[in-house]
PDB file of C-alpha atoms and ligand atoms in Angstrom:
ATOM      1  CA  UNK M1178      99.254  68.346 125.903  1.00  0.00           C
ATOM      2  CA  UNK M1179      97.717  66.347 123.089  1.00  0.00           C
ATOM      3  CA  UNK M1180     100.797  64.458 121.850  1.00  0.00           C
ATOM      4  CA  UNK M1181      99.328  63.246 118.633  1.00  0.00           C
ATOM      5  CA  UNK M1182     100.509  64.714 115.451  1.00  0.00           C
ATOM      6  CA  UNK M1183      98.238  67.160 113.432  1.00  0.00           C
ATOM      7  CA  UNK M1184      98.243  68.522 110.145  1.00  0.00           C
ATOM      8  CA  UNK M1185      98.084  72.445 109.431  1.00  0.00           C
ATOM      9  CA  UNK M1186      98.602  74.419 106.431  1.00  0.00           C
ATOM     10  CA  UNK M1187      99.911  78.123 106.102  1.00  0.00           C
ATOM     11  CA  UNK M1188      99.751  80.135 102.759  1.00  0.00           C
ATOM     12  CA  UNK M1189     103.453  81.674 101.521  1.00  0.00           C
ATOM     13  CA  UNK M1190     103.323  83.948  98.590  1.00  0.00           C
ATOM     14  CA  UNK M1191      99.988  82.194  97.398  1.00  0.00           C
ATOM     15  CA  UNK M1192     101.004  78.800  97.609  1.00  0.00           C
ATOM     16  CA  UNK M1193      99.397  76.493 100.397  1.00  0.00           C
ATOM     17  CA  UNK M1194     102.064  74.688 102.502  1.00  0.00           C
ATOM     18  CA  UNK M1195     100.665  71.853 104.211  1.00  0.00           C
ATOM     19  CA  UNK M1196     102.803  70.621 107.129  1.00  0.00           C
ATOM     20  CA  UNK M1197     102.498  67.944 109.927  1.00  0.00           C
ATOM     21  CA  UNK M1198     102.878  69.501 113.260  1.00  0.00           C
ATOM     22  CA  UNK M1199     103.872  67.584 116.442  1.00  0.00           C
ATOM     23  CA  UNK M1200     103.906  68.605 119.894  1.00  0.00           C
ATOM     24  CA  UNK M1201     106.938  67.490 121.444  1.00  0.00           C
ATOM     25  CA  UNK M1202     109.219  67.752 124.644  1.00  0.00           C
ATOM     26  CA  UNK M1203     111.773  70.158 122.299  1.00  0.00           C
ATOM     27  CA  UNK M1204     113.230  73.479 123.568  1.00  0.00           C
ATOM     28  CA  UNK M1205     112.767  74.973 120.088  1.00  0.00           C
ATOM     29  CA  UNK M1206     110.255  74.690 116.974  1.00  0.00           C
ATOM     30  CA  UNK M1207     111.998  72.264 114.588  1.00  0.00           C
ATOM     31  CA  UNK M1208     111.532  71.712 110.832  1.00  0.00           C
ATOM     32  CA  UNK M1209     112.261  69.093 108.632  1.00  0.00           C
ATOM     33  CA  UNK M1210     111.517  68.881 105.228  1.00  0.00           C
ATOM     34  CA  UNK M1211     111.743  65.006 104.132  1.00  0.00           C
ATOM     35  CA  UNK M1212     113.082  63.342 101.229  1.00  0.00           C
ATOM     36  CA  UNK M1213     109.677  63.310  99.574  1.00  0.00           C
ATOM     37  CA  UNK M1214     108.901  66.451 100.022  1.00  0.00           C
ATOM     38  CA  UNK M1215     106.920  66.213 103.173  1.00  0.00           C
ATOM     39  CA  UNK M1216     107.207  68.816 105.917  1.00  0.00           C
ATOM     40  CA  UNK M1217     107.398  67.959 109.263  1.00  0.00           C
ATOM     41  CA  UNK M1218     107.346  69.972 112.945  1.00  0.00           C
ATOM     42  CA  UNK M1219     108.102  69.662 116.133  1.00  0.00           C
ATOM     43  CA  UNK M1220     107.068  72.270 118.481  1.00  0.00           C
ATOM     44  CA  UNK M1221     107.429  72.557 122.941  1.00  0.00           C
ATOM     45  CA  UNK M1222     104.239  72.405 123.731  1.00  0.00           C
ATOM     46  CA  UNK M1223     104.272  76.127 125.353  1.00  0.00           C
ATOM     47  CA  UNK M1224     104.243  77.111 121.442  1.00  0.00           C
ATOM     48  CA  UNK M1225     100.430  77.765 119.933  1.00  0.00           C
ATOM     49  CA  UNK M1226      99.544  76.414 116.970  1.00  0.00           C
ATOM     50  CA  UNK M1227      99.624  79.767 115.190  1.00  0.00           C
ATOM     51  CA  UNK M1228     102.876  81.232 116.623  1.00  0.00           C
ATOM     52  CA  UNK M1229     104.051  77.642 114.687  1.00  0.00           C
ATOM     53  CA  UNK M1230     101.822  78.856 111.519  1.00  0.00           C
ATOM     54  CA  UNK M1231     103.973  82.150 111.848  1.00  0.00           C
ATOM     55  CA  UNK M1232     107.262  80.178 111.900  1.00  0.00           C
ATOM     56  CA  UNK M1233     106.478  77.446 108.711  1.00  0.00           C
ATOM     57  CA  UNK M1234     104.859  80.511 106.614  1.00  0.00           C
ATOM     58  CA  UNK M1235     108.854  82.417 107.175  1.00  0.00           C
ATOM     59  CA  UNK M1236     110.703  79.606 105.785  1.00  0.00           C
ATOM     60  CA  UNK M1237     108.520  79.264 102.843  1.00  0.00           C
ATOM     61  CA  UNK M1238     111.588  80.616 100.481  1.00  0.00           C
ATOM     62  CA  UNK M1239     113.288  77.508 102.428  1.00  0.00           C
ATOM     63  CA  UNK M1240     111.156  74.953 101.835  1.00  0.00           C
ATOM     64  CA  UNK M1241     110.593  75.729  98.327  1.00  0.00           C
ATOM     65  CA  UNK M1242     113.939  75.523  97.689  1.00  0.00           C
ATOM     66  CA  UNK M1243     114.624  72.600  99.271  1.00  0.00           C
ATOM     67  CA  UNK M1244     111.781  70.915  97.313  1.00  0.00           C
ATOM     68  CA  UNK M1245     112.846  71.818  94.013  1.00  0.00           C
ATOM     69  CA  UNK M1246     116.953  70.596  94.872  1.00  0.00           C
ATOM     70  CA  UNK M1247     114.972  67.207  96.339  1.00  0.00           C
ATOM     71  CA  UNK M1248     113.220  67.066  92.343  1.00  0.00           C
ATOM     72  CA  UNK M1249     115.762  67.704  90.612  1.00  0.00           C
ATOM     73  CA  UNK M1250     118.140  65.615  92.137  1.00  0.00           C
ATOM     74  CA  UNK M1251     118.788  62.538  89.541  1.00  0.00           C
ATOM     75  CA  UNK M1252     117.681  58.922  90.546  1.00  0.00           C
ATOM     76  CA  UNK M1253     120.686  56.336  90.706  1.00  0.00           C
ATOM     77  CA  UNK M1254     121.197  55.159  87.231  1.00  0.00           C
ATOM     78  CA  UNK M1255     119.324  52.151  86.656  1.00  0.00           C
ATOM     79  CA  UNK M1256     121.234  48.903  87.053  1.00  0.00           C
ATOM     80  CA  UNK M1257     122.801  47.512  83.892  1.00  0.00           C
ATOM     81  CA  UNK M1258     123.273  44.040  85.375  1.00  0.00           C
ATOM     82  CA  UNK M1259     127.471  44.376  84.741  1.00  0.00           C
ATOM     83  CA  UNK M1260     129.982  42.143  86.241  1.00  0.00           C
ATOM     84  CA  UNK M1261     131.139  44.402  89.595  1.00  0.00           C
ATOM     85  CA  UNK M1262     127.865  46.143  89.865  1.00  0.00           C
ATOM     86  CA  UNK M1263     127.088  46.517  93.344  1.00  0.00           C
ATOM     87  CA  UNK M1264     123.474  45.232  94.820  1.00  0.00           C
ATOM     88  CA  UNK M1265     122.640  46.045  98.089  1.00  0.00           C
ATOM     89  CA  UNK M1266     120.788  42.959  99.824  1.00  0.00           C
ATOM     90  CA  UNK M1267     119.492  42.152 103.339  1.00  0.00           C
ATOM     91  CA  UNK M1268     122.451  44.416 104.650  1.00  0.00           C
ATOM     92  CA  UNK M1269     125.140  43.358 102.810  1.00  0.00           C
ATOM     93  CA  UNK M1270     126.813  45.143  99.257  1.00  0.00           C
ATOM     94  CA  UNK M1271     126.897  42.263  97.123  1.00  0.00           C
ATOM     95  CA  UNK M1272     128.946  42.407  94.169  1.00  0.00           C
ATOM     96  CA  UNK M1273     127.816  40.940  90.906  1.00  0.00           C
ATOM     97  CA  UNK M1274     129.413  38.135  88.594  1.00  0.00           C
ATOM     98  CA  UNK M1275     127.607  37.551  85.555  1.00  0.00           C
ATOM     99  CA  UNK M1276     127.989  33.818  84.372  1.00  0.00           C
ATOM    100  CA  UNK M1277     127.197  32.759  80.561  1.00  0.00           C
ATOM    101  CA  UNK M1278     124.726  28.980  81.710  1.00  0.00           C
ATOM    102  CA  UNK M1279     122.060  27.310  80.037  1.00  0.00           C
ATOM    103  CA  UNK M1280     120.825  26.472  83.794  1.00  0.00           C
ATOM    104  CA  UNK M1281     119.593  29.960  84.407  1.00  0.00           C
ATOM    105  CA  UNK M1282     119.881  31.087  87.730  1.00  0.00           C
ATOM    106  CA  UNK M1283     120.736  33.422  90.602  1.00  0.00           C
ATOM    107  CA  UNK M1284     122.621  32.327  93.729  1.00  0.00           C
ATOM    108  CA  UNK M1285     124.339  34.329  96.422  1.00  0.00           C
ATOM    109  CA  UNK M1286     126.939  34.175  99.082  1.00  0.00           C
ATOM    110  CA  UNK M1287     127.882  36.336 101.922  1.00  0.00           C
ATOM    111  CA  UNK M1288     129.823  39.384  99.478  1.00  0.00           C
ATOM    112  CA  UNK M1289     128.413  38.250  95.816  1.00  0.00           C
ATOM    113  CA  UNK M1290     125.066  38.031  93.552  1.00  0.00           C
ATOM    114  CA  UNK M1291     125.902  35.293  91.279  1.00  0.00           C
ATOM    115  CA  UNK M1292     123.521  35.482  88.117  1.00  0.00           C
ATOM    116  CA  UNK M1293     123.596  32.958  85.264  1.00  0.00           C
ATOM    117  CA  UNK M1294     122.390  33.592  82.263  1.00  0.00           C
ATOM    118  CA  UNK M1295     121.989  31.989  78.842  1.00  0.00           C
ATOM    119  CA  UNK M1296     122.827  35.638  76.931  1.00  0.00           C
ATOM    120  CA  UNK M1297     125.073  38.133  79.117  1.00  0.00           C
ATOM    121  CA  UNK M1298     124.426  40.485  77.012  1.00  0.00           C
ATOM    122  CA  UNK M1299     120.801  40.535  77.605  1.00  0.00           C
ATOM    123  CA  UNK M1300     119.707  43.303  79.788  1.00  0.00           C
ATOM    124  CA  UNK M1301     116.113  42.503  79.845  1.00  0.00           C
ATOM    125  CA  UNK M1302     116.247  38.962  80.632  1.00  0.00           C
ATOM    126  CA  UNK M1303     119.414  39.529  83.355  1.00  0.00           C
ATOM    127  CA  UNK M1304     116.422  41.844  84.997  1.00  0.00           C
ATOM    128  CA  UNK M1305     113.995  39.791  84.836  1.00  0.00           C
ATOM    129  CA  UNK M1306     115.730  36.655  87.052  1.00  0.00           C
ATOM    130  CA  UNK M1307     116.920  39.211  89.342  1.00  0.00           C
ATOM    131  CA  UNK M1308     113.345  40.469  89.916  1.00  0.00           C
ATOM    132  CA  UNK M1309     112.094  36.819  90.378  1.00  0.00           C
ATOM    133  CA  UNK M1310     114.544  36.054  92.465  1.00  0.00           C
ATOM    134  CA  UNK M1311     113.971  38.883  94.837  1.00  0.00           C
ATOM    135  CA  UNK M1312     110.346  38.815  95.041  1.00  0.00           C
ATOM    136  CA  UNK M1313     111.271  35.094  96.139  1.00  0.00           C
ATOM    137  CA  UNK M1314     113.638  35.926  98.447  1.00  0.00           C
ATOM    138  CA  UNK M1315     110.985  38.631  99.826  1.00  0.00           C
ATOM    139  CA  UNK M1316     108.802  36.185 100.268  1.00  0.00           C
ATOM    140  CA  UNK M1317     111.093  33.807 102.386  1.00  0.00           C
ATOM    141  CA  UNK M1318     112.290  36.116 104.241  1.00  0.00           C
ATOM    142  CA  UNK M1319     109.506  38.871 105.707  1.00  0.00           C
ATOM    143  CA  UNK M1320     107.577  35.593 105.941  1.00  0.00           C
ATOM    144  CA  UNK M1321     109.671  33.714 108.393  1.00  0.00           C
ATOM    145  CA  UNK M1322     110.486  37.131 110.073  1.00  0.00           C
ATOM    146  CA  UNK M1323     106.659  37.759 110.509  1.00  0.00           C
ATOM    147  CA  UNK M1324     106.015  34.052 111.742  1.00  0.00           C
ATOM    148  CA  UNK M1325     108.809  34.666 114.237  1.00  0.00           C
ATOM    149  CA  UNK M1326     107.130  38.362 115.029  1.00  0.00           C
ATOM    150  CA  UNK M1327     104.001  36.890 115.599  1.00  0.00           C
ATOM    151  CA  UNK M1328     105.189  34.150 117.667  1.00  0.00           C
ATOM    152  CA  UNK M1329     106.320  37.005 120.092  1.00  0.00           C
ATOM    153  CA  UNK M1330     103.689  39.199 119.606  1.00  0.00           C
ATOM    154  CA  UNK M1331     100.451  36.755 119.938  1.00  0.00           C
ATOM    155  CA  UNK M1332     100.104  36.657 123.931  1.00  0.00           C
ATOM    156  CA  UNK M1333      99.359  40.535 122.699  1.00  0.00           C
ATOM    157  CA  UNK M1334      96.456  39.692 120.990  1.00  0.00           C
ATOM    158  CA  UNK M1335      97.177  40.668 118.257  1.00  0.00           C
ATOM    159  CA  UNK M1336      95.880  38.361 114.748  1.00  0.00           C
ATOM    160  CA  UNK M1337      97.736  36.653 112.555  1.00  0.00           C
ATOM    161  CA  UNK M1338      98.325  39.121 109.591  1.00  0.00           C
ATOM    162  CA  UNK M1339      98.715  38.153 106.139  1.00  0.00           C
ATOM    163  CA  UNK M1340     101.810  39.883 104.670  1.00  0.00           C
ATOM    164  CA  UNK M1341     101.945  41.119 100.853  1.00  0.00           C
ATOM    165  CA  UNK M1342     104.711  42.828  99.538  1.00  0.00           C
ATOM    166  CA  UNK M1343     105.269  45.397  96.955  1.00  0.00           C
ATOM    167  CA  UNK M1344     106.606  48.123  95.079  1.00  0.00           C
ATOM    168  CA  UNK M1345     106.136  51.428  97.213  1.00  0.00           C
ATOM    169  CA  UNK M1346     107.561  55.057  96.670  1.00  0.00           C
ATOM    170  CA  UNK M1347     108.348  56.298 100.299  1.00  0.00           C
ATOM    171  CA  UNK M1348     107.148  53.441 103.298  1.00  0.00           C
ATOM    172  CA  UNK M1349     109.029  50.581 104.387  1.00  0.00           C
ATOM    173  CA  UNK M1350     105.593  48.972 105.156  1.00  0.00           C
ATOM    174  CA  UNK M1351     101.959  49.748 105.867  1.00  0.00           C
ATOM    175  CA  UNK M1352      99.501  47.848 107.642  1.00  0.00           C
ATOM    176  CA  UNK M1353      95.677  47.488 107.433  1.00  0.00           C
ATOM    177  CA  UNK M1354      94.366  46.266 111.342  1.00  0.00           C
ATOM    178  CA  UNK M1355      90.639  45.366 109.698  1.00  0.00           C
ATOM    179  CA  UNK M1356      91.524  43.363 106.719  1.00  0.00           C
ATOM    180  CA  UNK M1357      94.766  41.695 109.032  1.00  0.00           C
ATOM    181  CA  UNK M1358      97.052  42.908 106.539  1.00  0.00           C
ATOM    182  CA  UNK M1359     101.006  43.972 106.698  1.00  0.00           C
ATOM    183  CA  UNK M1360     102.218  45.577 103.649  1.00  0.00           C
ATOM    184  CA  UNK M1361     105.810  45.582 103.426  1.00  0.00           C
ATOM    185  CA  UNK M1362     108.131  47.434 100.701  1.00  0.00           C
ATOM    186  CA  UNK M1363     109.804  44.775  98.437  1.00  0.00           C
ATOM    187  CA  UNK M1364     112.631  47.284  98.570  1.00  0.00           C
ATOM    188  CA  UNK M1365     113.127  46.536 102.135  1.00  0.00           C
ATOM    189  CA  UNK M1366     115.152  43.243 101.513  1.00  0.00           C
ATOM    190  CA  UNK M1367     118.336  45.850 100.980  1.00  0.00           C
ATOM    191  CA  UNK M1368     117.731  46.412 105.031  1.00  0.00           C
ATOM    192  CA  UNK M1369     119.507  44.110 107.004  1.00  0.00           C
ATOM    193  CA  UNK M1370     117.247  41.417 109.101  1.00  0.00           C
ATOM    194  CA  UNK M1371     117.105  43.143 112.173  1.00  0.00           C
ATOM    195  CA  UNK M1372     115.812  46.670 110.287  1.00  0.00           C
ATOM    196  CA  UNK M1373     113.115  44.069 108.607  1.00  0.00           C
ATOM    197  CA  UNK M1374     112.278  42.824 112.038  1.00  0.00           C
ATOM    198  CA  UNK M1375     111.787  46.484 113.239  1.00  0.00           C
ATOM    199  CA  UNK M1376     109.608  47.331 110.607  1.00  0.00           C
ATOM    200  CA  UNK M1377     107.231  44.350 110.756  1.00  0.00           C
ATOM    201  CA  UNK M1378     106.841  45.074 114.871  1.00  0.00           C
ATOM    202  CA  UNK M1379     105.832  48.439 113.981  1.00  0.00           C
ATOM    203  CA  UNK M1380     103.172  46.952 112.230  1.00  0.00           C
ATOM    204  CA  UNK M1381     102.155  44.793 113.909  1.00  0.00           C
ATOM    205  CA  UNK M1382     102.087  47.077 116.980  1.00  0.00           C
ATOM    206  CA  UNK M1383      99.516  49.219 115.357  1.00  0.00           C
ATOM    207  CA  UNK M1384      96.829  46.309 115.173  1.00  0.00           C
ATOM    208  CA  UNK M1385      96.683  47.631 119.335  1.00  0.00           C
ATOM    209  CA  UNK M1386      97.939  51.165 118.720  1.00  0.00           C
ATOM    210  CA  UNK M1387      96.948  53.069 115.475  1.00  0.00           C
ATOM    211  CA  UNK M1388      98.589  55.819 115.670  1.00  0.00           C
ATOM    212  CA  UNK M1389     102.713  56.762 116.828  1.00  0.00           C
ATOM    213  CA  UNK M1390     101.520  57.798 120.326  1.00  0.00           C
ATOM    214  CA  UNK M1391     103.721  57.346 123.445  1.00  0.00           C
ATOM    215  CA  UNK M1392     102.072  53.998 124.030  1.00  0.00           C
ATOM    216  CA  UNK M1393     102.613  52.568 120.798  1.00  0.00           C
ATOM    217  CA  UNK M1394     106.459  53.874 120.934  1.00  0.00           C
ATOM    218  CA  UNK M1395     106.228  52.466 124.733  1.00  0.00           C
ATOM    219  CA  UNK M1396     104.881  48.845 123.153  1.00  0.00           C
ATOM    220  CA  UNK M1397     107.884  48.737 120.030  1.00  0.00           C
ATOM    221  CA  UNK M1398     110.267  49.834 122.589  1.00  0.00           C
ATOM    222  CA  UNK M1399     109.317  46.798 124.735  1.00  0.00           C
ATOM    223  CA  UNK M1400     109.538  44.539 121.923  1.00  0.00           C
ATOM    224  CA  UNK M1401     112.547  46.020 120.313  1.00  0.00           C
ATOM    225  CA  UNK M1402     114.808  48.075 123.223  1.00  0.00           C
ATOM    226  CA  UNK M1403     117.085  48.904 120.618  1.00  0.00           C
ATOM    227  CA  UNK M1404     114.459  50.249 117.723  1.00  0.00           C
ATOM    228  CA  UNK M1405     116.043  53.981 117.449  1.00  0.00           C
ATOM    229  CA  UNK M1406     119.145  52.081 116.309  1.00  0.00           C
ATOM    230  CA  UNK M1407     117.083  50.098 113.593  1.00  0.00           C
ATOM    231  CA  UNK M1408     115.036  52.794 112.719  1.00  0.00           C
ATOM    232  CA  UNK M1409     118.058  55.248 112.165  1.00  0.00           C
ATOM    233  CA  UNK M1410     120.258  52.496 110.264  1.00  0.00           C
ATOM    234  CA  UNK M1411     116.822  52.146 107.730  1.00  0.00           C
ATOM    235  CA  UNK M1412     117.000  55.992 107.199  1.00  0.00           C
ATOM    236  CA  UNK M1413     120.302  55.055 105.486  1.00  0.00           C
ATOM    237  CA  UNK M1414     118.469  52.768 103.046  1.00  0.00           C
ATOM    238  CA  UNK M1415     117.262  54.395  99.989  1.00  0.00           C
ATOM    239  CA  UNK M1416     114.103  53.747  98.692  1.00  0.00           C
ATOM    240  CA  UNK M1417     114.403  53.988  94.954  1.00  0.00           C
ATOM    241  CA  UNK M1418     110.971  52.506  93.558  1.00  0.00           C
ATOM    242  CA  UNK M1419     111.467  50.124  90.845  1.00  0.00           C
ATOM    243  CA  UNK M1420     115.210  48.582  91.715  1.00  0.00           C
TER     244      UNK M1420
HETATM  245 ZN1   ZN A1648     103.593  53.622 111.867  1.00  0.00          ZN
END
């Protein structure tokens, strides 16, 4: 049974619900609606496509529902760069300490963010050397994880990618095999460094397998025995775009 994933579409009450459907060792037909809205389905592979049609189109009223709870629910309040404020960074909740200094910086230790600033009381300019610093510390730090990725990964054959980061809505990272480039999530520095490691495998591992097919997952898993655990510790992670 093909074990790729497909996508399928069913009409409830006039509205067209797309969903992804994947065939799966699973005793029953599961479905997931995710945190942006997408629907996802697993289905044993004794189960046609249409029976699984039959099953998405009768929990319609459900995944409305859950869609509209998943819009209105209110994005965390954005930060107001306090003293005590918590930041969450490679792993760790640091707390932050706000420090009046004409030598404007940000520095951190193992449970603080220590930013110092000329004007406390300036919420604009506190947010701006936090957002330098962290597309800084981006940089450091999915670069030397990719270097050390590729180091492993290179007997592979697989290229040397470049690696940009930025600002993305719902995917820790996203990778283009052609051009040789990773895109990673700048919000993925709140992951700690092992989640950041598992991300940049999966990656790389689709420069030899493009899609999530039992090979790919047979490749990560060879890399990374222990990528479930990573992968369900970076569920935990929110992505909230912009902070
Ligand atoms: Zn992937």
């Amino acid at each position: 049974m093909n074990a790729k994933k497909t996508e399928r579409a069913v009409n409830y009450c006039g509205v067209e619900l797309r969903y992804t459907l994947e065939y799966k060792k699973v005793k029953n037909i599961n479905l997931r609606v995710r945190p942006n809205g997408e629907v996802c389905v697993s289905a044993p592979p004794a189960v046609s496509p249409d029976r699984v049609d039959a099953f998405v189109a009768a929990k319609g009223g459900f995944i409305i529902g859950t869609r509209k709870k998943l819009e209105a629910r209110t994005p965390p309040a954005p930060k107001k760069f306090e003293d005590g404020e918590v930041f969450p960074i490679l792993g760790r909740q640091l707390r932050l300490a706000v420090i009046r200094s004409d030598d404007e910086r940000v520095q951190s230790d193992e449970g603080h963010l220590y930013l110092y600033v000329r004007d406390p009381g300036d919420i604009a300019r506190k947010q701006r050397l936090y957002g330098d610093w962290t597309a800084r510390r981006c940089e450091k730090v999915f670069g030397e994880t990719a270097d050390a990725v590729y180091e492993r990964l290179r007997s592979c054959g697989v290229p040397h990618a470049r690696i940009t980061v930025k600002d993305m809505k719902s995917r820790w990272g996203s990778c283009m095999p052609a051009a040789g480039q990773i895109t990673l999530n700048k919000q993925l520095l709140k992951a700690d460094p092992e989640c950041i490691e598992y991300v940049i495998v999966h990656e790389y591992a689709h420069f030899l397998h493009p899609d999530h097919s039992p090979a790919f997952h047979a490749f990560v898993g060879s890399v990374l025995p222990d990528w479930k655990e990573r992968n369900a510790r970076l569920r935990g992670v929110e992505i909230v775009k912009g902070q």
